[in-house]
Amino acid sequence: MGNTKFLVELIRQYPDLIWKVNDNNQTIFHITVKHRHEDIYNLLYEIGAMKDLITPLRDGHENNMLHLVGTRAKQKQLEDVSGVALQMQRELLWFKEVKNMIPLSYRERKNEDGLTPHELFTMEHKELVTEGEKWLKGTTNQCMVVAALIATIVYAAAFTVPGGYDQTNDKTTGQRNGIPVFHSKVTFIVFVVADAISLFASCASILIFLSILTSRYAERDFLESLPKKLISGLVTLFLSITTMTVAFGISFFVLYHKGLLWVPILICVFGVLPVLLYVKLQYALFIDVISSTYASRFV
């Protein structure tokens, strides 16, 4: 990173460097694109119309700048991205960005091997697509198990409410009331609402993850479709875990009161721990998906 910043300052001080080419007829921007150095690449936006004289240049193998993007990045350059599927998304975003920079007539130019930039990209990233599919399916299956378990728990909790049901007979009809004993308490209403939200959120999460499993896993799906489904599934799963914990903690406020109020308070404090643990474990993945899918200017 430090070397990159030094090169950026060096180019700004000596603008003529942008016209220098190596033995393979590649400028510093061609090398930058190949090695995914965004800071140096962004200088193309500062030089204005002159970029149209640099981007079409071809090397000794008839590769233009977009061909260089088609080659797969080194694994070390993708290590900071969480998950293989998001690494594929990063590569697609980079290809899309450089494609918009290249003149239209050069986007389908073939190199000496007879490959267009996109054909080269597809060939180079075929293995990454396969690895991304395996990673997504593995992650999705694990999340679906958790979501299904939560749905089962909160569904059962909806019919075994804290305090049970009023079993006395109605004076008018002679039938049992069947009304929850604590139905008039605010805490009981919070329990019911939280339990319902947890059930609906877990069911939604299952359906979203199911849609990921049944996807085509085409190359272009890794750009927006699959990452958006993944973040939606993780968010709904997080919501179901949180509301399940709330329902569990609130249920003790329904049962314990007055002198025993410390019991539900203590339980709620410990109940926050699984939610915080989930956030900590999934934080990097959340940030990578959101920044690439929703915050990137390339999408």
PDB file of C-alpha atoms in Angstrom:
ATOM      1  CA  MET A   1       0.000   0.000   0.000  1.00  0.00           C
ATOM      2  CA  GLY A   2       2.858   2.362   0.859  1.00  0.00           C
ATOM      3  CA  ASN A   3       4.552   1.705  -2.492  1.00  0.00           C
ATOM      4  CA  THR A   4       1.266   2.406  -4.277  1.00  0.00           C
ATOM      5  CA  LYS A   5       0.883   5.802  -2.614  1.00  0.00           C
ATOM      6  CA  PHE A   6       4.501   6.619  -3.483  1.00  0.00           C
ATOM      7  CA  LEU A   7       3.883   5.801  -7.158  1.00  0.00           C
ATOM      8  CA  VAL A   8       0.731   7.939  -7.201  1.00  0.00           C
ATOM      9  CA  GLU A   9       2.671  10.939  -5.887  1.00  0.00           C
ATOM     10  CA  LEU A  10       5.521  10.241  -8.274  1.00  0.00           C
ATOM     11  CA  ILE A  11       3.196  10.210 -11.288  1.00  0.00           C
ATOM     12  CA  ARG A  12       1.591  13.459 -10.162  1.00  0.00           C
ATOM     13  CA  GLN A  13       4.991  15.117  -9.893  1.00  0.00           C
ATOM     14  CA  TYR A  14       6.238  13.696 -13.205  1.00  0.00           C
ATOM     15  CA  PRO A  15       3.185  13.375 -15.515  1.00  0.00           C
ATOM     16  CA  ASP A  16       5.354  12.229 -18.423  1.00  0.00           C
ATOM     17  CA  LEU A  17       5.663   8.838 -16.736  1.00  0.00           C
ATOM     18  CA  ILE A  18       2.208   7.903 -17.971  1.00  0.00           C
ATOM     19  CA  TRP A  19       3.569   7.719 -21.522  1.00  0.00           C
ATOM     20  CA  LYS A  20       6.471   5.417 -20.716  1.00  0.00           C
ATOM     21  CA  VAL A  21       6.106   1.817 -21.875  1.00  0.00           C
ATOM     22  CA  ASN A  22       8.047  -1.322 -20.971  1.00  0.00           C
ATOM     23  CA  ASP A  23       9.487  -3.888 -23.362  1.00  0.00           C
ATOM     24  CA  ASN A  24       6.023  -5.373 -23.813  1.00  0.00           C
ATOM     25  CA  ASN A  25       4.502  -2.018 -24.848  1.00  0.00           C
ATOM     26  CA  GLN A  26       2.607  -1.674 -21.568  1.00  0.00           C
ATOM     27  CA  THR A  27       2.183   1.597 -19.703  1.00  0.00           C
ATOM     28  CA  ILE A  28       2.096   1.896 -15.950  1.00  0.00           C
ATOM     29  CA  PHE A  29      -1.718   1.830 -16.171  1.00  0.00           C
ATOM     30  CA  HIS A  30      -1.684  -1.505 -17.992  1.00  0.00           C
ATOM     31  CA  ILE A  31       0.452  -3.015 -15.242  1.00  0.00           C
ATOM     32  CA  THR A  32      -1.754  -1.346 -12.636  1.00  0.00           C
ATOM     33  CA  VAL A  33      -4.904  -2.861 -14.108  1.00  0.00           C
ATOM     34  CA  LYS A  34      -3.359  -6.321 -14.259  1.00  0.00           C
ATOM     35  CA  HIS A  35      -2.322  -6.211 -10.600  1.00  0.00           C
ATOM     36  CA  ARG A  36      -5.523  -4.467  -9.354  1.00  0.00           C
ATOM     37  CA  HIS A  37      -3.957  -1.292  -7.926  1.00  0.00           C
ATOM     38  CA  GLU A  38      -7.013   0.954  -7.676  1.00  0.00           C
ATOM     39  CA  ASP A  39      -5.191   4.043  -6.388  1.00  0.00           C
ATOM     40  CA  ILE A  40      -2.976   4.288  -9.461  1.00  0.00           C
ATOM     41  CA  TYR A  41      -5.813   3.311 -11.796  1.00  0.00           C
ATOM     42  CA  ASN A  42      -7.947   6.212 -10.504  1.00  0.00           C
ATOM     43  CA  LEU A  43      -5.403   8.622 -11.974  1.00  0.00           C
ATOM     44  CA  LEU A  44      -6.958   7.829 -15.352  1.00  0.00           C
ATOM     45  CA  TYR A  45      -9.928   9.924 -14.253  1.00  0.00           C
ATOM     46  CA  GLU A  46      -7.608  12.864 -13.574  1.00  0.00           C
ATOM     47  CA  ILE A  47      -5.858  12.977 -16.944  1.00  0.00           C
ATOM     48  CA  GLY A  48      -9.094  13.545 -18.861  1.00  0.00           C
ATOM     49  CA  ALA A  49      -9.199  12.878 -22.603  1.00  0.00           C
ATOM     50  CA  MET A  50      -5.582  11.701 -22.677  1.00  0.00           C
ATOM     51  CA  LYS A  51      -6.747   8.381 -21.299  1.00  0.00           C
ATOM     52  CA  ASP A  52      -8.265   7.589 -24.698  1.00  0.00           C
ATOM     53  CA  LEU A  53      -4.727   7.509 -26.102  1.00  0.00           C
ATOM     54  CA  ILE A  54      -3.449   5.175 -23.389  1.00  0.00           C
ATOM     55  CA  THR A  55      -6.225   2.614 -22.838  1.00  0.00           C
ATOM     56  CA  PRO A  56      -6.284   1.296 -26.466  1.00  0.00           C
ATOM     57  CA  LEU A  57      -2.560   0.409 -26.457  1.00  0.00           C
ATOM     58  CA  ARG A  58      -1.858  -3.297 -27.052  1.00  0.00           C
ATOM     59  CA  ASP A  59       1.095  -5.330 -25.873  1.00  0.00           C
ATOM     60  CA  GLY A  60       3.221  -7.765 -27.838  1.00  0.00           C
ATOM     61  CA  HIS A  61       0.501 -10.424 -27.642  1.00  0.00           C
ATOM     62  CA  GLU A  62      -2.235  -8.087 -28.930  1.00  0.00           C
ATOM     63  CA  ASN A  63      -3.749  -7.808 -25.463  1.00  0.00           C
ATOM     64  CA  ASN A  64      -5.404  -4.499 -24.707  1.00  0.00           C
ATOM     65  CA  MET A  65      -6.040  -3.237 -21.188  1.00  0.00           C
ATOM     66  CA  LEU A  66      -9.293  -5.198 -20.887  1.00  0.00           C
ATOM     67  CA  HIS A  67      -7.511  -8.442 -21.757  1.00  0.00           C
ATOM     68  CA  LEU A  68      -5.181  -7.854 -18.827  1.00  0.00           C
ATOM     69  CA  VAL A  69      -8.193  -7.592 -16.509  1.00  0.00           C
ATOM     70  CA  GLY A  70      -9.410 -10.909 -17.894  1.00  0.00           C
ATOM     71  CA  THR A  71      -6.489 -12.733 -16.298  1.00  0.00           C
ATOM     72  CA  ARG A  72      -7.234 -13.982 -12.801  1.00  0.00           C
ATOM     73  CA  ALA A  73      -5.788 -11.982  -9.936  1.00  0.00           C
ATOM     74  CA  LYS A  74      -3.230 -13.631  -7.692  1.00  0.00           C
ATOM     75  CA  GLN A  75      -4.678 -15.295  -4.613  1.00  0.00           C
ATOM     76  CA  LYS A  76      -2.781 -12.901  -2.353  1.00  0.00           C
ATOM     77  CA  GLN A  77      -4.705  -9.978  -3.889  1.00  0.00           C
ATOM     78  CA  LEU A  78      -8.044 -11.604  -3.019  1.00  0.00           C
ATOM     79  CA  GLU A  79      -7.248 -12.773   0.499  1.00  0.00           C
ATOM     80  CA  ASP A  80      -8.833  -9.713   2.121  1.00  0.00           C
ATOM     81  CA  VAL A  81     -12.252 -10.639   0.650  1.00  0.00           C
ATOM     82  CA  SER A  82     -14.508 -12.916   2.733  1.00  0.00           C
ATOM     83  CA  GLY A  83     -15.557 -15.972   0.747  1.00  0.00           C
ATOM     84  CA  VAL A  84     -14.793 -17.247  -2.744  1.00  0.00           C
ATOM     85  CA  ALA A  85     -18.113 -16.003  -4.142  1.00  0.00           C
ATOM     86  CA  LEU A  86     -17.275 -12.447  -3.119  1.00  0.00           C
ATOM     87  CA  GLN A  87     -13.815 -12.824  -4.625  1.00  0.00           C
ATOM     88  CA  MET A  88     -15.523 -13.634  -7.917  1.00  0.00           C
ATOM     89  CA  GLN A  89     -17.738 -10.602  -7.458  1.00  0.00           C
ATOM     90  CA  ARG A  90     -14.644  -8.423  -6.922  1.00  0.00           C
ATOM     91  CA  GLU A  91     -13.155  -9.690 -10.183  1.00  0.00           C
ATOM     92  CA  LEU A  92     -16.398  -9.000 -12.066  1.00  0.00           C
ATOM     93  CA  LEU A  93     -16.589  -5.484 -10.627  1.00  0.00           C
ATOM     94  CA  TRP A  94     -13.023  -4.765 -11.687  1.00  0.00           C
ATOM     95  CA  PHE A  95     -13.652  -6.087 -15.206  1.00  0.00           C
ATOM     96  CA  LYS A  96     -16.827  -4.016 -15.477  1.00  0.00           C
ATOM     97  CA  GLU A  97     -15.055  -0.836 -14.350  1.00  0.00           C
ATOM     98  CA  VAL A  98     -12.190  -1.156 -16.832  1.00  0.00           C
ATOM     99  CA  LYS A  99     -14.611  -2.120 -19.587  1.00  0.00           C
ATOM    100  CA  ASN A 100     -16.351   1.236 -19.155  1.00  0.00           C
ATOM    101  CA  MET A 101     -12.974   2.956 -19.488  1.00  0.00           C
ATOM    102  CA  ILE A 102     -12.017   1.227 -22.748  1.00  0.00           C
ATOM    103  CA  PRO A 103     -13.263   2.674 -26.079  1.00  0.00           C
ATOM    104  CA  LEU A 104     -16.250   0.735 -27.373  1.00  0.00           C
ATOM    105  CA  SER A 105     -14.485  -0.506 -30.516  1.00  0.00           C
ATOM    106  CA  TYR A 106     -11.745  -2.201 -28.436  1.00  0.00           C
ATOM    107  CA  ARG A 107     -13.974  -4.166 -26.087  1.00  0.00           C
ATOM    108  CA  GLU A 108     -14.404  -7.044 -28.542  1.00  0.00           C
ATOM    109  CA  ARG A 109     -10.899  -6.984 -30.047  1.00  0.00           C
ATOM    110  CA  LYS A 110      -9.192 -10.386 -30.097  1.00  0.00           C
ATOM    111  CA  ASN A 111      -5.647 -11.078 -28.976  1.00  0.00           C
ATOM    112  CA  GLU A 112      -3.174 -13.313 -30.786  1.00  0.00           C
ATOM    113  CA  ASP A 113      -4.919 -16.375 -29.299  1.00  0.00           C
ATOM    114  CA  GLY A 114      -8.203 -15.307 -30.897  1.00  0.00           C
ATOM    115  CA  LEU A 115      -9.856 -14.464 -27.571  1.00  0.00           C
ATOM    116  CA  THR A 116     -11.915 -11.390 -26.754  1.00  0.00           C
ATOM    117  CA  PRO A 117     -11.448  -9.883 -23.264  1.00  0.00           C
ATOM    118  CA  HIS A 118     -14.660 -11.464 -21.984  1.00  0.00           C
ATOM    119  CA  GLU A 119     -13.778 -14.877 -23.404  1.00  0.00           C
ATOM    120  CA  LEU A 120     -10.394 -14.678 -21.707  1.00  0.00           C
ATOM    121  CA  PHE A 121     -12.063 -13.607 -18.436  1.00  0.00           C
ATOM    122  CA  THR A 122     -14.481 -16.557 -18.576  1.00  0.00           C
ATOM    123  CA  MET A 123     -11.680 -19.035 -19.290  1.00  0.00           C
ATOM    124  CA  GLU A 124      -9.416 -17.681 -16.546  1.00  0.00           C
ATOM    125  CA  HIS A 125     -12.179 -17.550 -13.904  1.00  0.00           C
ATOM    126  CA  LYS A 126     -13.900 -20.862 -14.618  1.00  0.00           C
ATOM    127  CA  GLU A 127     -12.298 -22.480 -11.564  1.00  0.00           C
ATOM    128  CA  LEU A 128     -13.176 -19.494  -9.353  1.00  0.00           C
ATOM    129  CA  VAL A 129     -16.832 -19.772 -10.389  1.00  0.00           C
ATOM    130  CA  THR A 130     -16.845 -23.458  -9.409  1.00  0.00           C
ATOM    131  CA  GLU A 131     -15.175 -22.705  -6.070  1.00  0.00           C
ATOM    132  CA  GLY A 132     -17.625 -19.854  -5.472  1.00  0.00           C
ATOM    133  CA  GLU A 133     -20.567 -22.168  -6.101  1.00  0.00           C
ATOM    134  CA  LYS A 134     -19.237 -24.707  -3.580  1.00  0.00           C
ATOM    135  CA  TRP A 135     -18.627 -22.004  -0.977  1.00  0.00           C
ATOM    136  CA  LEU A 136     -22.104 -20.530  -1.401  1.00  0.00           C
ATOM    137  CA  LYS A 137     -23.818 -23.903  -1.204  1.00  0.00           C
ATOM    138  CA  GLY A 138     -21.876 -24.870   1.902  1.00  0.00           C
ATOM    139  CA  THR A 139     -22.632 -21.560   3.631  1.00  0.00           C
ATOM    140  CA  THR A 140     -26.270 -21.689   2.571  1.00  0.00           C
ATOM    141  CA  ASN A 141     -26.809 -25.239   3.821  1.00  0.00           C
ATOM    142  CA  GLN A 142     -25.395 -24.387   7.240  1.00  0.00           C
ATOM    143  CA  CYS A 143     -27.543 -21.264   7.540  1.00  0.00           C
ATOM    144  CA  MET A 144     -30.656 -23.163   6.474  1.00  0.00           C
ATOM    145  CA  VAL A 145     -30.124 -25.689   9.270  1.00  0.00           C
ATOM    146  CA  VAL A 146     -29.974 -22.875  11.829  1.00  0.00           C
ATOM    147  CA  ALA A 147     -33.026 -21.118  10.348  1.00  0.00           C
ATOM    148  CA  ALA A 148     -35.046 -24.356  10.326  1.00  0.00           C
ATOM    149  CA  LEU A 149     -34.104 -25.050  13.942  1.00  0.00           C
ATOM    150  CA  ILE A 150     -35.197 -21.558  14.996  1.00  0.00           C
ATOM    151  CA  ALA A 151     -38.488 -21.902  13.103  1.00  0.00           C
ATOM    152  CA  THR A 152     -39.195 -25.181  14.889  1.00  0.00           C
ATOM    153  CA  ILE A 153     -38.439 -23.724  18.312  1.00  0.00           C
ATOM    154  CA  VAL A 154     -40.476 -20.528  17.984  1.00  0.00           C
ATOM    155  CA  TYR A 155     -43.392 -22.377  16.364  1.00  0.00           C
ATOM    156  CA  ALA A 156     -43.586 -24.685  19.372  1.00  0.00           C
ATOM    157  CA  ALA A 157     -43.205 -21.718  21.746  1.00  0.00           C
ATOM    158  CA  ALA A 158     -46.240 -20.035  20.183  1.00  0.00           C
ATOM    159  CA  PHE A 159     -48.487 -22.828  21.497  1.00  0.00           C
ATOM    160  CA  THR A 160     -46.752 -23.343  24.844  1.00  0.00           C
ATOM    161  CA  VAL A 161     -46.988 -19.785  26.096  1.00  0.00           C
ATOM    162  CA  PRO A 162     -45.519 -18.847  29.499  1.00  0.00           C
ATOM    163  CA  GLY A 163     -48.032 -19.371  32.283  1.00  0.00           C
ATOM    164  CA  GLY A 164     -50.166 -21.716  30.199  1.00  0.00           C
ATOM    165  CA  TYR A 165     -53.884 -21.326  29.432  1.00  0.00           C
ATOM    166  CA  ASP A 166     -56.889 -20.630  31.610  1.00  0.00           C
ATOM    167  CA  GLN A 167     -58.574 -24.019  32.111  1.00  0.00           C
ATOM    168  CA  THR A 168     -61.642 -22.748  34.006  1.00  0.00           C
ATOM    169  CA  ASN A 169     -65.058 -23.099  32.406  1.00  0.00           C
ATOM    170  CA  ASP A 170     -66.900 -20.117  30.987  1.00  0.00           C
ATOM    171  CA  LYS A 171     -70.034 -19.413  33.038  1.00  0.00           C
ATOM    172  CA  THR A 172     -72.115 -18.705  29.936  1.00  0.00           C
ATOM    173  CA  THR A 173     -71.112 -21.484  27.577  1.00  0.00           C
ATOM    174  CA  GLY A 174     -69.782 -23.986  30.082  1.00  0.00           C
ATOM    175  CA  GLN A 175     -66.685 -24.510  27.915  1.00  0.00           C
ATOM    176  CA  ARG A 176     -63.098 -23.941  28.892  1.00  0.00           C
ATOM    177  CA  ASN A 177     -61.803 -20.443  28.227  1.00  0.00           C
ATOM    178  CA  GLY A 178     -58.469 -21.507  26.736  1.00  0.00           C
ATOM    179  CA  ILE A 179     -57.192 -17.942  27.034  1.00  0.00           C
ATOM    180  CA  PRO A 180     -53.530 -17.445  28.042  1.00  0.00           C
ATOM    181  CA  VAL A 181     -53.321 -16.681  31.746  1.00  0.00           C
ATOM    182  CA  PHE A 182     -51.154 -13.587  31.255  1.00  0.00           C
ATOM    183  CA  HIS A 183     -52.795 -12.349  28.041  1.00  0.00           C
ATOM    184  CA  SER A 184     -53.397  -8.877  29.480  1.00  0.00           C
ATOM    185  CA  LYS A 185     -49.780  -8.236  30.455  1.00  0.00           C
ATOM    186  CA  VAL A 186     -47.691  -5.990  28.183  1.00  0.00           C
ATOM    187  CA  THR A 187     -44.715  -8.334  28.500  1.00  0.00           C
ATOM    188  CA  PHE A 188     -46.839 -11.215  27.217  1.00  0.00           C
ATOM    189  CA  ILE A 189     -47.820  -9.200  24.128  1.00  0.00           C
ATOM    190  CA  VAL A 190     -44.139  -8.419  23.495  1.00  0.00           C
ATOM    191  CA  PHE A 191     -43.397 -12.140  23.783  1.00  0.00           C
ATOM    192  CA  VAL A 192     -46.068 -13.043  21.223  1.00  0.00           C
ATOM    193  CA  VAL A 193     -44.967 -10.367  18.740  1.00  0.00           C
ATOM    194  CA  ALA A 194     -41.268 -11.238  19.058  1.00  0.00           C
ATOM    195  CA  ASP A 195     -42.024 -14.936  18.660  1.00  0.00           C
ATOM    196  CA  ALA A 196     -44.110 -14.282  15.539  1.00  0.00           C
ATOM    197  CA  ILE A 197     -41.446 -12.070  13.964  1.00  0.00           C
ATOM    198  CA  SER A 198     -38.822 -14.722  14.669  1.00  0.00           C
ATOM    199  CA  LEU A 199     -40.963 -17.383  12.981  1.00  0.00           C
ATOM    200  CA  PHE A 200     -41.657 -15.276   9.890  1.00  0.00           C
ATOM    201  CA  ALA A 201     -38.032 -14.113   9.621  1.00  0.00           C
ATOM    202  CA  SER A 202     -36.667 -17.659   9.892  1.00  0.00           C
ATOM    203  CA  CYS A 203     -39.141 -18.884   7.259  1.00  0.00           C
ATOM    204  CA  ALA A 204     -38.135 -16.015   4.970  1.00  0.00           C
ATOM    205  CA  SER A 205     -34.483 -16.864   5.554  1.00  0.00           C
ATOM    206  CA  ILE A 206     -35.095 -20.489   4.588  1.00  0.00           C
ATOM    207  CA  LEU A 207     -36.814 -19.456   1.357  1.00  0.00           C
ATOM    208  CA  ILE A 208     -34.024 -17.024   0.455  1.00  0.00           C
ATOM    209  CA  PHE A 209     -31.315 -19.610   1.074  1.00  0.00           C
ATOM    210  CA  LEU A 210     -33.346 -22.132  -0.908  1.00  0.00           C
ATOM    211  CA  SER A 211     -33.377 -19.726  -3.855  1.00  0.00           C
ATOM    212  CA  ILE A 212     -29.569 -19.571  -3.634  1.00  0.00           C
ATOM    213  CA  LEU A 213     -29.325 -23.366  -3.760  1.00  0.00           C
ATOM    214  CA  THR A 214     -31.518 -23.491  -6.857  1.00  0.00           C
ATOM    215  CA  SER A 215     -29.697 -20.677  -8.698  1.00  0.00           C
ATOM    216  CA  ARG A 216     -27.939 -21.257 -12.017  1.00  0.00           C
ATOM    217  CA  TYR A 217     -24.578 -20.037 -10.690  1.00  0.00           C
ATOM    218  CA  ALA A 218     -23.838 -18.352 -13.979  1.00  0.00           C
ATOM    219  CA  GLU A 219     -20.847 -16.044 -14.084  1.00  0.00           C
ATOM    220  CA  ARG A 220     -22.946 -12.866 -14.091  1.00  0.00           C
ATOM    221  CA  ASP A 221     -25.017 -14.060 -11.112  1.00  0.00           C
ATOM    222  CA  PHE A 222     -22.022 -13.485  -8.842  1.00  0.00           C
ATOM    223  CA  LEU A 223     -22.116  -9.755  -9.605  1.00  0.00           C
ATOM    224  CA  GLU A 224     -25.437  -8.839  -7.980  1.00  0.00           C
ATOM    225  CA  SER A 225     -28.025 -11.623  -7.781  1.00  0.00           C
ATOM    226  CA  LEU A 226     -26.240 -14.092  -5.492  1.00  0.00           C
ATOM    227  CA  PRO A 227     -24.615 -11.505  -3.165  1.00  0.00           C
ATOM    228  CA  LYS A 228     -27.958  -9.723  -2.669  1.00  0.00           C
ATOM    229  CA  LYS A 229     -29.683 -13.018  -1.851  1.00  0.00           C
ATOM    230  CA  LEU A 230     -26.881 -13.893   0.554  1.00  0.00           C
ATOM    231  CA  ILE A 231     -27.093 -10.605   2.462  1.00  0.00           C
ATOM    232  CA  SER A 232     -30.902 -10.840   2.573  1.00  0.00           C
ATOM    233  CA  GLY A 233     -30.686 -14.360   3.986  1.00  0.00           C
ATOM    234  CA  LEU A 234     -28.116 -13.356   6.608  1.00  0.00           C
ATOM    235  CA  VAL A 235     -30.135 -10.293   7.655  1.00  0.00           C
ATOM    236  CA  THR A 236     -33.371 -12.253   8.084  1.00  0.00           C
ATOM    237  CA  LEU A 237     -31.465 -14.968   9.958  1.00  0.00           C
ATOM    238  CA  PHE A 238     -30.000 -12.320  12.260  1.00  0.00           C
ATOM    239  CA  LEU A 239     -33.489 -10.887  12.805  1.00  0.00           C
ATOM    240  CA  SER A 240     -34.882 -14.314  13.673  1.00  0.00           C
ATOM    241  CA  ILE A 241     -32.054 -14.993  16.161  1.00  0.00           C
ATOM    242  CA  THR A 242     -32.495 -11.595  17.788  1.00  0.00           C
ATOM    243  CA  THR A 243     -36.280 -11.803  18.138  1.00  0.00           C
ATOM    244  CA  MET A 244     -36.069 -15.401  19.358  1.00  0.00           C
ATOM    245  CA  THR A 245     -33.699 -14.230  22.095  1.00  0.00           C
ATOM    246  CA  VAL A 246     -36.052 -11.356  22.930  1.00  0.00           C
ATOM    247  CA  ALA A 247     -39.019 -13.720  23.157  1.00  0.00           C
ATOM    248  CA  PHE A 248     -37.069 -16.076  25.403  1.00  0.00           C
ATOM    249  CA  GLY A 249     -35.954 -13.298  27.732  1.00  0.00           C
ATOM    250  CA  ILE A 250     -39.348 -11.590  27.897  1.00  0.00           C
ATOM    251  CA  SER A 251     -41.061 -14.864  28.775  1.00  0.00           C
ATOM    252  CA  PHE A 252     -39.294 -14.790  32.142  1.00  0.00           C
ATOM    253  CA  PHE A 253     -40.576 -11.268  32.823  1.00  0.00           C
ATOM    254  CA  VAL A 254     -44.068 -12.732  32.407  1.00  0.00           C
ATOM    255  CA  LEU A 255     -43.439 -15.419  35.012  1.00  0.00           C
ATOM    256  CA  TYR A 256     -41.158 -13.678  37.494  1.00  0.00           C
ATOM    257  CA  HIS A 257     -41.871 -10.328  39.085  1.00  0.00           C
ATOM    258  CA  LYS A 258     -41.445  -8.288  42.249  1.00  0.00           C
ATOM    259  CA  GLY A 259     -38.703  -9.867  44.378  1.00  0.00           C
ATOM    260  CA  LEU A 260     -37.586 -12.240  41.628  1.00  0.00           C
ATOM    261  CA  LEU A 261     -37.161  -9.567  38.974  1.00  0.00           C
ATOM    262  CA  TRP A 262     -33.399 -10.121  38.983  1.00  0.00           C
ATOM    263  CA  VAL A 263     -33.938 -13.555  37.378  1.00  0.00           C
ATOM    264  CA  PRO A 264     -35.295 -12.352  33.989  1.00  0.00           C
ATOM    265  CA  ILE A 265     -32.850  -9.430  33.970  1.00  0.00           C
ATOM    266  CA  LEU A 266     -29.912 -11.801  34.371  1.00  0.00           C
ATOM    267  CA  ILE A 267     -31.279 -14.124  31.701  1.00  0.00           C
ATOM    268  CA  CYS A 268     -31.714 -11.221  29.245  1.00  0.00           C
ATOM    269  CA  VAL A 269     -28.128 -10.112  29.836  1.00  0.00           C
ATOM    270  CA  PHE A 270     -26.861 -13.578  28.951  1.00  0.00           C
ATOM    271  CA  GLY A 271     -29.341 -13.713  26.062  1.00  0.00           C
ATOM    272  CA  VAL A 272     -27.553 -10.806  24.375  1.00  0.00           C
ATOM    273  CA  LEU A 273     -24.344 -12.838  24.096  1.00  0.00           C
ATOM    274  CA  PRO A 274     -25.461 -15.077  21.161  1.00  0.00           C
ATOM    275  CA  VAL A 275     -26.572 -12.002  19.213  1.00  0.00           C
ATOM    276  CA  LEU A 276     -23.250 -10.243  19.798  1.00  0.00           C
ATOM    277  CA  LEU A 277     -21.378 -13.424  18.889  1.00  0.00           C
ATOM    278  CA  TYR A 278     -23.288 -13.697  15.610  1.00  0.00           C
ATOM    279  CA  VAL A 279     -22.443 -10.082  14.758  1.00  0.00           C
ATOM    280  CA  LYS A 280     -18.774 -10.589  15.569  1.00  0.00           C
ATOM    281  CA  LEU A 281     -18.446 -13.774  13.516  1.00  0.00           C
ATOM    282  CA  GLN A 282     -20.327 -12.459  10.487  1.00  0.00           C
ATOM    283  CA  TYR A 283     -19.168  -8.832  10.602  1.00  0.00           C
ATOM    284  CA  ALA A 284     -16.447  -9.162   7.949  1.00  0.00           C
ATOM    285  CA  LEU A 285     -18.797 -10.985   5.588  1.00  0.00           C
ATOM    286  CA  PHE A 286     -21.552  -8.388   6.116  1.00  0.00           C
ATOM    287  CA  ILE A 287     -19.202  -5.500   5.393  1.00  0.00           C
ATOM    288  CA  ASP A 288     -17.716  -7.111   2.266  1.00  0.00           C
ATOM    289  CA  VAL A 289     -21.111  -7.965   0.764  1.00  0.00           C
ATOM    290  CA  ILE A 290     -22.666  -4.575   1.513  1.00  0.00           C
ATOM    291  CA  SER A 291     -19.672  -2.528   0.343  1.00  0.00           C
ATOM    292  CA  SER A 292     -19.281  -4.506  -2.894  1.00  0.00           C
ATOM    293  CA  THR A 293     -22.965  -4.878  -3.739  1.00  0.00           C
ATOM    294  CA  TYR A 294     -24.550  -1.657  -2.485  1.00  0.00           C
ATOM    295  CA  ALA A 295     -21.717   0.830  -1.901  1.00  0.00           C
ATOM    296  CA  SER A 296     -19.590   0.164  -4.974  1.00  0.00           C
ATOM    297  CA  ARG A 297     -19.788   2.701  -7.779  1.00  0.00           C
ATOM    298  CA  PHE A 298     -19.156  -0.073 -10.305  1.00  0.00           C
ATOM    299  CA  VAL A 299     -22.522  -1.858  -9.806  1.00  0.00           C
TER     300      VAL A 299
END
